[in-house]
Tab-separated table of C-alpha atoms and ligand atoms in Angstrom:
chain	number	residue	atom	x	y	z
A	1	UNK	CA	26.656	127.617	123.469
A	2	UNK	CA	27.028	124.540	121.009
A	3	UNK	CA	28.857	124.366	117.836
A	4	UNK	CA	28.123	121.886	115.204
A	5	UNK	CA	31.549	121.161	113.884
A	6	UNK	CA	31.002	119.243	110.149
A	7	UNK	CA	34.345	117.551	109.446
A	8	UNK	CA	35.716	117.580	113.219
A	9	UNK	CA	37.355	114.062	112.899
A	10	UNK	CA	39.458	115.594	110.149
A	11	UNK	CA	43.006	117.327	110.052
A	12	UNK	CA	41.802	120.285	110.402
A	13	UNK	CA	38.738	120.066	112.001
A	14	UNK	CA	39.757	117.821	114.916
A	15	UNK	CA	42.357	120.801	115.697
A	16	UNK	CA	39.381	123.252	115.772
A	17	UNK	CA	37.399	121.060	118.032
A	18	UNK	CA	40.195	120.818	120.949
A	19	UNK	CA	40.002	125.014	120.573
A	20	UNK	CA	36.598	125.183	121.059
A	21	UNK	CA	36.667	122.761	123.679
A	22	UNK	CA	39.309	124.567	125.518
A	23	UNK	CA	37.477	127.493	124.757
A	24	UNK	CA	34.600	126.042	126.731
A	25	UNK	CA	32.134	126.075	123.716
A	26	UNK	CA	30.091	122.564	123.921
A	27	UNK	CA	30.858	120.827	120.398
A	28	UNK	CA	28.591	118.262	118.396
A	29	UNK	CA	30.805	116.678	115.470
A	30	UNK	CA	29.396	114.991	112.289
A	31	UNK	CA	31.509	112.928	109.990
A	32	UNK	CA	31.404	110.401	107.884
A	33	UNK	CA	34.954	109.182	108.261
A	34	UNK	CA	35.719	109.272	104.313
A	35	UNK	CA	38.994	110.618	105.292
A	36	UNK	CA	39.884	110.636	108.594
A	37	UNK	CA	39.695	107.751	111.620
A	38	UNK	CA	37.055	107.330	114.435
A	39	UNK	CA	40.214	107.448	117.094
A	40	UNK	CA	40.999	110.745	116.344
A	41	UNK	CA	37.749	111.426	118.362
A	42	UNK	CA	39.477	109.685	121.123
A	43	UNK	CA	41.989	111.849	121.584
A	44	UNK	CA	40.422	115.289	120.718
A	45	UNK	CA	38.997	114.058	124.506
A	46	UNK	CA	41.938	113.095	125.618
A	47	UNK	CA	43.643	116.297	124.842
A	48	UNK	CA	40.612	118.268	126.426
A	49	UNK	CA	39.551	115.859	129.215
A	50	UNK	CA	36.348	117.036	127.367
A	51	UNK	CA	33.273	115.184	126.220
A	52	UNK	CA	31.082	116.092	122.920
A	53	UNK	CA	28.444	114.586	120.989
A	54	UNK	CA	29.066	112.869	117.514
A	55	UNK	CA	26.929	111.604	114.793
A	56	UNK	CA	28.586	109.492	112.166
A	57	UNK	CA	26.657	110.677	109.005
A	58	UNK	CA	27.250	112.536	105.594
A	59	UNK	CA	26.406	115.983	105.549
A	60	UNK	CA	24.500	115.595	101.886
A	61	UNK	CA	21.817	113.724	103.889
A	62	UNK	CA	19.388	116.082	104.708
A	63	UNK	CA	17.421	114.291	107.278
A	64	UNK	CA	20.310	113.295	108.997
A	65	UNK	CA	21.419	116.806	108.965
A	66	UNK	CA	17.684	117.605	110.282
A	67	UNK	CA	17.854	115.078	113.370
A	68	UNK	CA	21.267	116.484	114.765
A	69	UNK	CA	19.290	120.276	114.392
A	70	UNK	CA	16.467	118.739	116.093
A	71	UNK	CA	18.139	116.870	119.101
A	72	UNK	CA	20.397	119.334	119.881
A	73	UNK	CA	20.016	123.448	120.193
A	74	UNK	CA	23.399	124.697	117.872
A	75	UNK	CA	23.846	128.209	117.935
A	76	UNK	CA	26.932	128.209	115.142
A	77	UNK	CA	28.064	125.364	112.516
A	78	UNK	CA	31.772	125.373	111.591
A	79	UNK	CA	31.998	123.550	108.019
A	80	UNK	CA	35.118	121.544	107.418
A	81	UNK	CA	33.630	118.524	105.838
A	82	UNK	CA	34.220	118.218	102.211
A	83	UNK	CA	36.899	116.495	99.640
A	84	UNK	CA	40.235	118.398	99.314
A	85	UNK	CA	42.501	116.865	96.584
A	86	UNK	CA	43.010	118.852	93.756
A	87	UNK	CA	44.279	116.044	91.244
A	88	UNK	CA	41.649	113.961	91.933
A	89	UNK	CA	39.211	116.710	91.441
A	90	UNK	CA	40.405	117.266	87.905
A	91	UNK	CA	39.965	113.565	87.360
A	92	UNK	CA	36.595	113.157	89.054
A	93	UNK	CA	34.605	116.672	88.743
A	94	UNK	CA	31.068	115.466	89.372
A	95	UNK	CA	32.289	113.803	92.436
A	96	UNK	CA	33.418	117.136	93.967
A	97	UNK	CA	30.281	119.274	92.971
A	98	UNK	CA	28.387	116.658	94.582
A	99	UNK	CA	29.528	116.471	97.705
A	100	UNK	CA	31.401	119.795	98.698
A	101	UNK	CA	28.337	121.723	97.033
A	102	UNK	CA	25.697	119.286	97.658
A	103	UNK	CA	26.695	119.004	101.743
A	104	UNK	CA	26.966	123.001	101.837
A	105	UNK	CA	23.480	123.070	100.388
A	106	UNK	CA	21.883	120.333	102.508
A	107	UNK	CA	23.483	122.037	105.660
A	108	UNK	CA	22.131	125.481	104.934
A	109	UNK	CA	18.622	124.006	104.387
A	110	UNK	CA	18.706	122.493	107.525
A	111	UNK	CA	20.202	125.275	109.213
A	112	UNK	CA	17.315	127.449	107.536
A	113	UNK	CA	14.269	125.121	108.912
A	114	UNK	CA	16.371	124.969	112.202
A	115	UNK	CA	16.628	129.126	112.385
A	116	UNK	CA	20.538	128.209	113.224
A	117	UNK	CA	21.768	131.491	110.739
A	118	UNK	CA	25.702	131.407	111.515
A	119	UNK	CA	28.423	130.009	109.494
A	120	UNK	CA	31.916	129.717	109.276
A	121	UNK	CA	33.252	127.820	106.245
A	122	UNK	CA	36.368	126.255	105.079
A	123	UNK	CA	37.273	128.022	102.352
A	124	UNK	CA	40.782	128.150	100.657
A	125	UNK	CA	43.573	130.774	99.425
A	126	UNK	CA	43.225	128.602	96.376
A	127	UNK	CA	39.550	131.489	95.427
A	128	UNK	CA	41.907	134.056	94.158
A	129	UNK	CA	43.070	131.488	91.380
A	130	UNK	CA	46.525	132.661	90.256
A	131	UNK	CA	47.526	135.329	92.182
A	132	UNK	CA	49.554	138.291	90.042
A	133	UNK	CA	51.217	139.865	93.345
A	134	UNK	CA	51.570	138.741	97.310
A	135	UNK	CA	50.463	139.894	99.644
A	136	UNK	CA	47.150	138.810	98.335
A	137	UNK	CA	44.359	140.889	100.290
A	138	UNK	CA	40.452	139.415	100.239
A	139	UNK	CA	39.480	142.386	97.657
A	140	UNK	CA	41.976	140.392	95.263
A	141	UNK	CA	39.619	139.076	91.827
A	142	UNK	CA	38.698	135.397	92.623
A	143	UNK	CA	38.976	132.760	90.169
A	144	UNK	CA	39.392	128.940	89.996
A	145	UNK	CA	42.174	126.654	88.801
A	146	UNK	CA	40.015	123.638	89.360
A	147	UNK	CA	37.075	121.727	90.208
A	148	UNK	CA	38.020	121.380	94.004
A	149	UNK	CA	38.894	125.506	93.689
A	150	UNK	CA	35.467	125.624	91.803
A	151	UNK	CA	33.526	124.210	94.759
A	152	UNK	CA	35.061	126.498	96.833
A	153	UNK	CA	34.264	130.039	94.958
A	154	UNK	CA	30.577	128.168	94.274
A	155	UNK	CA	30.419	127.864	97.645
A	156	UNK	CA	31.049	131.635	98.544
A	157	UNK	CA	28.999	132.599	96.074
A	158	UNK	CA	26.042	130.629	97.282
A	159	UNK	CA	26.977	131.699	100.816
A	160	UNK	CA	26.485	135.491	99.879
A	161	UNK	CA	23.170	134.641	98.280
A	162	UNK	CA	21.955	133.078	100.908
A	163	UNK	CA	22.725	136.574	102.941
A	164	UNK	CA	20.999	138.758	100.409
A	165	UNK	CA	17.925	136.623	101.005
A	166	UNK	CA	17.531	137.189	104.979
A	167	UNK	CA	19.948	139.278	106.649
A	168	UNK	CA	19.570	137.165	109.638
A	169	UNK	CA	22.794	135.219	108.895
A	170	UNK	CA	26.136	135.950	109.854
A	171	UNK	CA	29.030	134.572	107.189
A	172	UNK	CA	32.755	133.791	107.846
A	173	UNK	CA	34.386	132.849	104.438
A	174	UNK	CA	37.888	131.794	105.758
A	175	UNK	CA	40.394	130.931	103.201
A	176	UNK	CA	43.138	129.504	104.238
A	177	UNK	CA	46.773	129.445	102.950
A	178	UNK	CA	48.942	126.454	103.886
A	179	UNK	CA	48.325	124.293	106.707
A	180	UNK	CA	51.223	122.588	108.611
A	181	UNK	CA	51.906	120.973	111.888
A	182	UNK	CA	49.983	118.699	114.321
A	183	UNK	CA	48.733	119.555	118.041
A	184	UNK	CA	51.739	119.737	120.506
A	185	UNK	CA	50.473	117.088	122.047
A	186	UNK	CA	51.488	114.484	118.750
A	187	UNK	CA	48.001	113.105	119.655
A	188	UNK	CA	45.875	114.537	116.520
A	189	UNK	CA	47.668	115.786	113.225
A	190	UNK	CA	47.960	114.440	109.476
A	191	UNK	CA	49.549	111.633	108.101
A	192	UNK	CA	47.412	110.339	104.655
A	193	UNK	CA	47.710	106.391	103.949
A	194	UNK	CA	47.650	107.567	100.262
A	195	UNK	CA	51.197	108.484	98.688
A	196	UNK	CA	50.433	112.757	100.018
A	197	UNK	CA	49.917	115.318	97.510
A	198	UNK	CA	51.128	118.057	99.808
A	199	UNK	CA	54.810	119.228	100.661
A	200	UNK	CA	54.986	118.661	104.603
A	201	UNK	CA	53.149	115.262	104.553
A	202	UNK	CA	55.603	113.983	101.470
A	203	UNK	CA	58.454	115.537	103.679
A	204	UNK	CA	57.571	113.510	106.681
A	205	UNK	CA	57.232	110.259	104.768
A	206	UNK	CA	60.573	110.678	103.226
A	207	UNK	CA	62.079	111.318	107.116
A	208	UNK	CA	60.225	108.278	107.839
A	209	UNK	CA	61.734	106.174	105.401
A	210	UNK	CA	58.265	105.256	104.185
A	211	UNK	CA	58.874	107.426	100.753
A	212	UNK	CA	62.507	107.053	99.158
A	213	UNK	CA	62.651	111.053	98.376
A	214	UNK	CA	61.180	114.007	98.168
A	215	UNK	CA	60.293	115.419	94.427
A	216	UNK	CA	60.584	119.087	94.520
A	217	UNK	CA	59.016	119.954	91.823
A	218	UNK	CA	60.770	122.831	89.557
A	219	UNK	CA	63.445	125.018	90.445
A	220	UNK	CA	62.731	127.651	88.062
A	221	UNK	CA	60.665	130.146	89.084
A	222	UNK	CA	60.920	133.365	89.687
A	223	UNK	CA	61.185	133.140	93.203
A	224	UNK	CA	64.372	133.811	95.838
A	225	UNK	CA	65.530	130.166	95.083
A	226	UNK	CA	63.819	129.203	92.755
A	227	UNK	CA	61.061	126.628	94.337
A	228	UNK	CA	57.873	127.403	94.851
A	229	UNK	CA	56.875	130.039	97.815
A	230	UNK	CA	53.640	129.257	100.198
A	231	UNK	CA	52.541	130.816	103.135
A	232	UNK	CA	52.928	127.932	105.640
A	233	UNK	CA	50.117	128.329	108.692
A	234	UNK	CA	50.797	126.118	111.827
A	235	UNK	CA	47.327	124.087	111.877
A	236	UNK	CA	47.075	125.266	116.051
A	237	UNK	CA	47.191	129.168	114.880
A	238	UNK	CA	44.635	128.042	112.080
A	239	UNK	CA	42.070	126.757	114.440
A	240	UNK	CA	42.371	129.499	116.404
A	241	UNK	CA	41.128	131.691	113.835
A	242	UNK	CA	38.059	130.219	113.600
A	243	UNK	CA	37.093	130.843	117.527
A	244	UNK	CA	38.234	134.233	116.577
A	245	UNK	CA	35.652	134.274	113.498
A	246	UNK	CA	32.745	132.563	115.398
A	247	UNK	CA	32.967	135.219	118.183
A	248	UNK	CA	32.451	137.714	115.643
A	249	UNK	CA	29.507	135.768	113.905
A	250	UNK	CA	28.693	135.396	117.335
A	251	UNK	CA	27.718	138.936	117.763
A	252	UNK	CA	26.975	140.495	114.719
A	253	UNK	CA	25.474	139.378	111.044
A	254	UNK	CA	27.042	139.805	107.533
A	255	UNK	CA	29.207	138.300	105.328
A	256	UNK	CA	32.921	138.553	105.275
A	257	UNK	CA	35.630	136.708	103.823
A	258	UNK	CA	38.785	136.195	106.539
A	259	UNK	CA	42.645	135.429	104.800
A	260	UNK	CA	43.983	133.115	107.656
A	261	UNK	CA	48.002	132.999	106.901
A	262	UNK	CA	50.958	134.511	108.381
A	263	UNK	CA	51.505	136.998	105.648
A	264	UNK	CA	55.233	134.772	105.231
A	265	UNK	CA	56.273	133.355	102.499
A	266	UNK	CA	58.874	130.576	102.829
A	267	UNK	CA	60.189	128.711	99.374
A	268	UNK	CA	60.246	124.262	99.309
A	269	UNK	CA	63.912	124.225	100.000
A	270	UNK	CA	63.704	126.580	103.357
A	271	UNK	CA	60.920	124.353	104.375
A	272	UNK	CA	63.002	121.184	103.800
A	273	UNK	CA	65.998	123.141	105.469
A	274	UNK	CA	64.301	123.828	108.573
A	275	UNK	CA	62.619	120.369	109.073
A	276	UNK	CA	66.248	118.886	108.748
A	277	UNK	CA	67.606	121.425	111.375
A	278	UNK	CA	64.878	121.449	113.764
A	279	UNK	CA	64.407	117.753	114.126
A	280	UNK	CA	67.684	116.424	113.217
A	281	UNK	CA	66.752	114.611	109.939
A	282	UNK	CA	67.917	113.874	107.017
A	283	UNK	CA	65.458	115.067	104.253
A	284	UNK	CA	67.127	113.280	100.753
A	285	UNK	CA	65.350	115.324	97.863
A	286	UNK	CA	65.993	115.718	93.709
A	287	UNK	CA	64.887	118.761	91.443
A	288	UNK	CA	62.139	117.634	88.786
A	289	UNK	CA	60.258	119.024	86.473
A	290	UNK	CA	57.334	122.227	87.318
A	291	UNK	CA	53.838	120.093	88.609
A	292	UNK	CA	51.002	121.297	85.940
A	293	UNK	CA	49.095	124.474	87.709
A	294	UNK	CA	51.584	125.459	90.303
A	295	UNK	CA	52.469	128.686	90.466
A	296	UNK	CA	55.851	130.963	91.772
A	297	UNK	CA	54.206	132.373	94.718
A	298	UNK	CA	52.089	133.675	96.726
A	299	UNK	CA	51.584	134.813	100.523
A	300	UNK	CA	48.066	136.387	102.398
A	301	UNK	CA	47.777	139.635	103.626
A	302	UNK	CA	46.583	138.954	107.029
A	303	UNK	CA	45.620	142.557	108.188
A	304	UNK	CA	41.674	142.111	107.779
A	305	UNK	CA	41.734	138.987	110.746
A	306	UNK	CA	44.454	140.669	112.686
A	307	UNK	CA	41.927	144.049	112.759
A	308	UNK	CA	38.550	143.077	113.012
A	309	UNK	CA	38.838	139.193	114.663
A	310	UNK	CA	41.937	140.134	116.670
A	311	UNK	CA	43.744	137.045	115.202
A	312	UNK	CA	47.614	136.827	114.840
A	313	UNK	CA	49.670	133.600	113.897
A	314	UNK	CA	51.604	133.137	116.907
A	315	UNK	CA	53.768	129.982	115.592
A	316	UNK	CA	56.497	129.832	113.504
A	317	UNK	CA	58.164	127.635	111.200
A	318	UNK	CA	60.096	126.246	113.769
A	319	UNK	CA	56.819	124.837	115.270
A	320	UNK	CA	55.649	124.040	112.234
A	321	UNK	CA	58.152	121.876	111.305
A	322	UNK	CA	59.156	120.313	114.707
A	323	UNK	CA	55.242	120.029	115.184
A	324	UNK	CA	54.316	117.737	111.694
A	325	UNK	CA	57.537	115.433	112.337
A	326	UNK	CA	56.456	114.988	116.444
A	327	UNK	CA	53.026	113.552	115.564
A	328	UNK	CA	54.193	111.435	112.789
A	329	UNK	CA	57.232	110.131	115.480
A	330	UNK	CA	54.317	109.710	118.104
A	331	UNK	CA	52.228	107.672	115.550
A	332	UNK	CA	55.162	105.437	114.903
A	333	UNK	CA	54.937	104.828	118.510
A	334	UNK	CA	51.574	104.167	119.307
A	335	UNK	CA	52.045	101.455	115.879
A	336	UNK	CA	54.258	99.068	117.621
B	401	UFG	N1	55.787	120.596	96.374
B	401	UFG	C1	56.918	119.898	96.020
B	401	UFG	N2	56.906	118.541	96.173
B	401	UFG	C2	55.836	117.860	96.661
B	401	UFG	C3	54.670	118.589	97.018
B	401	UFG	C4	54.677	119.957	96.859
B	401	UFG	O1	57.921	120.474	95.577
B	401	UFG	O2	55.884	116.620	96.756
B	401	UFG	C5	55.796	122.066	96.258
B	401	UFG	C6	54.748	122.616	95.299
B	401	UFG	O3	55.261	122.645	93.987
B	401	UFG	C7	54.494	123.990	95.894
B	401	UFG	C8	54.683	123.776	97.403
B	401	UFG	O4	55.460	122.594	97.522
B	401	UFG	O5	55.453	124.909	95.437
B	401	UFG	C9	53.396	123.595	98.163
B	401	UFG	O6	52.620	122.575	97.557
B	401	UFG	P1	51.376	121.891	98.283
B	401	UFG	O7	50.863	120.805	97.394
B	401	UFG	O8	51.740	121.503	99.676
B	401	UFG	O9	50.317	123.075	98.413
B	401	UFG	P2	49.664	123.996	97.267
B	401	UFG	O10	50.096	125.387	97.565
B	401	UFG	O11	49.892	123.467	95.926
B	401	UFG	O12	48.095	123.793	97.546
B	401	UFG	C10	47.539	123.989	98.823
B	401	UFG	C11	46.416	122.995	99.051
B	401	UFG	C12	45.237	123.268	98.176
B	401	UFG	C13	44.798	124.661	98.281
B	401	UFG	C14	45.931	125.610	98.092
B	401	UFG	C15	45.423	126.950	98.499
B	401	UFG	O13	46.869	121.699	98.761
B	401	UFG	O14	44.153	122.479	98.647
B	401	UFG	O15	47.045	125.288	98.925
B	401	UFG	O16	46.216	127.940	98.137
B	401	UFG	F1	43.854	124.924	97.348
């Protein structure tokens, strides 16, 4: 049984390929590197003791796409690969249609000619747009905030036309909530060379030294403490989901959209609490001003995966936290 993983050098897809490995699934990986490092490939094996096939190419080449379909016999495609910052997507629209719509598109033409009809796809929590209550279930209205959001609802939208056209094809929308954490191991996780956009890699800079302090931005919203509330998912439960969701696209056909989250909602200030207590780090932070398009909060409901994949988070914020700063101590390591 082989799964083309798009993406699998990435944070998140490198995490899904050590599952599937365990899992025993054989994996073929494309990326292009655009954000994430050949050695990560390394150590997915080392992790597994597991070979897997890779092809560095861009998923918005088409005959590319076609030669890994034709040299190898994939029964399921995982699709991680796309761009992910939301600032930059607001700055640089065109370059997010391009390639997170234009890769989708080239994949599922491939996949078409290649009679390859099951998909699980990346998509994000970030499809139901400002949420007006928590826990947000998958029947919640979807909406975008912005481009990168945009590709994403495009994207499921295109996904559930391409259903309604042939019924062969078997559809995992999984939207995720907030991924945290790093394999146990400290051998894969994520740790961006750019100053991060996101809360736990700013928060593991600032342990590092690397950043002076943490910005937490606004204290004012209606929320227990004021900061901002997220539901945190340890990256390890995350990629779990999505063996969960490709044994049910496995076996049956459809399209269904998966909330993979803990259902928890945990505020800026109890995540920067718990990193300090659980690795014994000082976390030095300041209250600014609200970032433009955040919003008070918002959690999933998680029943749908727990009841039809049989998928529970099994890691806590403990993990989470002692997880993200253990890779980023490892790195450090392997630097010098
Ligand atoms: N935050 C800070 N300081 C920082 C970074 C973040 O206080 O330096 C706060 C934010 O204001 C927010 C919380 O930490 O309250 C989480 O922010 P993140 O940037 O880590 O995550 P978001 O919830 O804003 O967005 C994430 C992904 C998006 C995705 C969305 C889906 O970054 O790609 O979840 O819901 F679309």
């Amino acid at each position: 049984m082989a799964i083309l993983v798009t993406g699998g050098a990435g944070y998140i897809g490198s995490h899904a390929c050590v599952e599937l490995l365990e899992a025993g699934y054989e994996v073929v990986v494309v990326d292009n590197f655009y954000n994430s490092k050949p050695v990560v490939l390394e150590r997915i094996r080392e992790i597994t003791g597991k070979d897997f096939k890779f092809y560095e190419e861009d998923c918005c080449n088409e005959v590319a796409m076609d030669r890994i379909f034709d040299e190898n016999k994939i029964d399921a495609v995982i699709h991680f690969a796309g761009y992910k910052a939301v600032g930059e997507s607001v700055l640089q629209p065109i370059k997010y249609y391009e390639n997170n719509i234009g890769s989708t598109i080239a994949l599922i033409k491939s996949m078409q000619r290649h009679e390859c009809f099951k998909i699980a796809f990346s998509s994000s929590a970030t499809v139901y747009g400002v949420p007006e209550y928590s826990p947000v279930p998958e029947t919640f209205p979807l909406s975008a905030v912005n481009p990168y959001g945009t590709t994403k609802l495009y994207i499921e939208h295109i996904l559930g036309d391409v259903y309604t056209s042939d019924p062969r094809w078997s559809i995992a929308l999984l939207r995720y909530f907030n991924p945290i954490g790093a394999h146990k191991s400290g051998l894969i996780g994520e740790n961006p060379n750019d100053i991060p956009n996101n809360l736990m890699p700013y928060i593991t800079k600032v342990a590092a030294k690397e950043l002076p302090i943490l910005h937490v931005f606004g204290n004012d919203y209606n929320t227990k403490d004021g900061t901002g509330v997220r539901d945190y998912i340890h990256v390890v439960d995350l990629a779990k989901g999505h063996i969960a969701a490709l044994r049910k696209i496995l076996e049956t056909t459809g399209i269904e959209a998966y909330n993979l989250g803990t259902g928890k909602g945990y505020s800026v200030l109890e995540i920067v609490e718990n990193f300090k207590r659980v690795n014994n780090i000082d976390v030095p932070y300041q209250i600014d001003p609200r970032r433009p398009g955040d919003i008070d909060e918002y959690f999933a409901d998680p029943t749908k995966a727990k009841v039809e994949l049989g998928f529970e988070c099994e890691l806590g914020i403990e993990e989470m936290c002692r997880d993200s700063w253990h890779f980023i101590e490892e790195e450090k390591k392997r630097e010098l």
